[in-house]
Amino acid sequence: MSIFGSIMSKIFGTDAKAAGAPGAAAGTGGSAGGAAGAAGASAGAGAGSGAAGGAVGQVDVEATLTDLAKKSGRPSNWRVSIVDLMTLLGLDSSLAHRKELAKELGYTGDTNDSATMNIWLHKQVMRKLAENGGKVPDDLKNA
């Protein structure tokens, strides 16, 4: 599964595989993890079955991530940090994985300039989540 596909699965639940991921096949070999499923349910926006267009049901991304952050008991700056976002979701946030995510999402900048890449990644992930059925506030898509 692609890294973005893993992010979607963690936020949307196992039905995220119906939406696929940029540059990757729609199939998935991993699980969504219990925390994300519980967070989605507690956010009041489960990831219902896919619509005719293949998109997952709308999930309140902000509420889901806020709930996960509260349950984690650790400080998290997921609203602006791709590293914190990936860590919160239980994903590898290493530079190598972030470079791979950048490649998946079409980053054309210098991946050795990790600060610039990280800011771009966070915006792109939020935009792609919205494009795939997530309810994402404008401030997170444009932060």
Tab-separated table of C-alpha atoms in Angstrom:
chain	number	residue	atom	x	y	z
A	1	MET	CA	0.000	0.000	0.000
A	2	SER	CA	1.176	3.501	-0.728
A	3	ILE	CA	2.049	5.809	2.153
A	4	PHE	CA	-0.836	8.109	1.278
A	5	GLY	CA	-3.088	5.041	1.098
A	6	SER	CA	-1.975	4.173	4.632
A	7	ILE	CA	-2.794	7.708	5.806
A	8	MET	CA	-6.254	7.447	4.242
A	9	SER	CA	-6.871	4.046	5.813
A	10	LYS	CA	-5.863	5.270	9.243
A	11	ILE	CA	-8.230	8.259	9.016
A	12	PHE	CA	-11.123	6.862	6.973
A	13	GLY	CA	-10.991	3.266	8.173
A	14	THR	CA	-10.665	0.133	6.061
A	15	ASP	CA	-13.146	1.388	3.444
A	16	ALA	CA	-10.555	3.940	2.334
A	17	LYS	CA	-9.206	1.327	-0.056
A	18	ALA	CA	-12.250	1.972	-2.270
A	19	ALA	CA	-10.934	5.454	-3.032
A	20	GLY	CA	-7.443	4.312	-3.935
A	21	ALA	CA	-4.433	6.573	-3.698
A	22	PRO	CA	-2.590	8.823	-6.112
A	23	GLY	CA	-0.286	6.756	-8.275
A	24	ALA	CA	-1.180	3.513	-6.535
A	25	ALA	CA	-3.546	0.617	-6.999
A	26	ALA	CA	-6.754	0.694	-5.016
A	27	GLY	CA	-6.037	-2.573	-3.215
A	28	THR	CA	-4.595	-2.698	0.274
A	29	GLY	CA	-2.819	-5.335	2.235
A	30	GLY	CA	-2.852	-3.621	5.629
A	31	SER	CA	-5.409	-2.872	8.266
A	32	ALA	CA	-6.691	0.501	9.317
A	33	GLY	CA	-5.843	0.062	12.967
A	34	GLY	CA	-8.329	0.148	15.825
A	35	ALA	CA	-7.621	3.699	16.947
A	36	ALA	CA	-8.548	5.267	13.633
A	37	GLY	CA	-11.759	3.285	13.364
A	38	ALA	CA	-12.745	4.270	16.885
A	39	ALA	CA	-11.830	7.885	16.238
A	40	GLY	CA	-13.898	7.954	13.066
A	41	ALA	CA	-16.879	6.536	14.901
A	42	SER	CA	-16.517	8.943	17.809
A	43	ALA	CA	-16.229	11.816	15.361
A	44	GLY	CA	-19.725	10.960	14.221
A	45	ALA	CA	-18.704	10.409	10.614
A	46	GLY	CA	-18.073	6.749	9.867
A	47	ALA	CA	-16.536	5.797	6.555
A	48	GLY	CA	-19.664	4.258	5.057
A	49	SER	CA	-19.575	2.088	1.996
A	50	GLY	CA	-18.117	3.615	-1.128
A	51	ALA	CA	-20.310	5.758	-3.362
A	52	ALA	CA	-20.855	4.995	-7.035
A	53	GLY	CA	-17.817	7.108	-7.893
A	54	GLY	CA	-15.620	5.037	-5.568
A	55	ALA	CA	-15.174	7.739	-2.902
A	56	VAL	CA	-15.473	6.858	0.755
A	57	GLY	CA	-18.219	8.397	2.872
A	58	GLN	CA	-17.334	11.835	4.204
A	59	VAL	CA	-15.228	11.698	7.338
A	60	ASP	CA	-14.553	14.756	9.495
A	61	VAL	CA	-10.764	14.655	9.274
A	62	GLU	CA	-10.227	17.433	11.812
A	63	ALA	CA	-12.477	15.799	14.417
A	64	THR	CA	-10.928	12.376	13.827
A	65	LEU	CA	-7.379	13.659	14.248
A	66	THR	CA	-8.278	15.842	17.228
A	67	ASP	CA	-9.811	12.792	18.909
A	68	LEU	CA	-6.755	10.661	18.173
A	69	ALA	CA	-4.498	13.377	19.594
A	70	LYS	CA	-6.537	13.556	22.807
A	71	LYS	CA	-6.478	9.775	23.180
A	72	SER	CA	-2.735	9.590	22.563
A	73	GLY	CA	-1.974	11.583	25.711
A	74	ARG	CA	1.025	13.153	23.970
A	75	PRO	CA	1.390	16.649	22.557
A	76	SER	CA	0.875	16.711	18.807
A	77	ASN	CA	1.163	19.545	16.326
A	78	TRP	CA	-0.592	17.537	13.580
A	79	ARG	CA	-2.333	20.667	12.248
A	80	VAL	CA	0.928	21.954	10.731
A	81	SER	CA	3.473	19.147	11.022
A	82	ILE	CA	3.518	16.200	8.611
A	83	VAL	CA	5.854	14.419	11.030
A	84	ASP	CA	3.402	14.803	13.915
A	85	LEU	CA	0.498	13.815	11.652
A	86	MET	CA	2.211	10.610	10.536
A	87	THR	CA	3.346	9.828	14.091
A	88	LEU	CA	-0.182	10.359	15.413
A	89	LEU	CA	-1.442	7.839	12.862
A	90	GLY	CA	1.195	5.313	13.905
A	91	LEU	CA	3.081	5.594	10.610
A	92	ASP	CA	6.808	5.818	10.013
A	93	SER	CA	7.595	9.540	9.785
A	94	SER	CA	11.254	9.099	8.854
A	95	LEU	CA	12.788	11.333	6.213
A	96	ALA	CA	12.968	8.378	3.825
A	97	HIS	CA	9.228	7.758	4.139
A	98	ARG	CA	8.435	11.445	3.772
A	99	LYS	CA	10.548	11.550	0.611
A	100	GLU	CA	8.604	8.547	-0.691
A	101	LEU	CA	5.313	10.276	0.149
A	102	ALA	CA	6.552	13.377	-1.678
A	103	LYS	CA	7.303	11.229	-4.720
A	104	GLU	CA	3.813	9.657	-4.557
A	105	LEU	CA	2.152	13.063	-4.412
A	106	GLY	CA	4.224	14.599	-7.202
A	107	TYR	CA	6.596	16.886	-5.313
A	108	THR	CA	9.012	18.530	-7.729
A	109	GLY	CA	11.103	20.501	-5.243
A	110	ASP	CA	14.361	19.563	-3.570
A	111	THR	CA	13.694	16.682	-1.168
A	112	ASN	CA	16.900	17.574	0.660
A	113	ASP	CA	15.187	20.813	1.759
A	114	SER	CA	13.055	18.906	4.234
A	115	ALA	CA	11.454	21.975	5.831
A	116	THR	CA	9.985	23.174	2.533
A	117	MET	CA	9.048	19.630	1.537
A	118	ASN	CA	7.323	19.009	4.884
A	119	ILE	CA	5.162	22.128	4.554
A	120	TRP	CA	4.190	21.114	1.017
A	121	LEU	CA	3.472	17.539	2.124
A	122	HIS	CA	1.140	18.622	4.908
A	123	LYS	CA	-0.877	20.842	2.544
A	124	GLN	CA	-1.017	18.158	-0.124
A	125	VAL	CA	-2.089	15.434	2.281
A	126	MET	CA	-4.910	17.615	3.596
A	127	ARG	CA	-5.985	18.538	0.048
A	128	LYS	CA	-5.879	14.899	-1.089
A	129	LEU	CA	-7.883	13.808	1.953
A	130	ALA	CA	-10.522	16.379	0.983
A	131	GLU	CA	-10.471	15.219	-2.653
A	132	ASN	CA	-11.073	11.656	-1.482
A	133	GLY	CA	-14.132	12.407	0.619
A	134	GLY	CA	-12.728	13.888	3.794
A	135	LYS	CA	-14.215	16.965	5.388
A	136	VAL	CA	-11.149	19.189	5.796
A	137	PRO	CA	-11.411	22.852	6.881
A	138	ASP	CA	-9.891	25.385	4.492
A	139	ASP	CA	-7.324	26.471	7.079
A	140	LEU	CA	-5.841	22.960	7.059
A	141	LYS	CA	-5.783	22.727	3.258
A	142	ASN	CA	-4.098	26.107	2.938
A	143	ALA	CA	-1.999	26.250	6.116
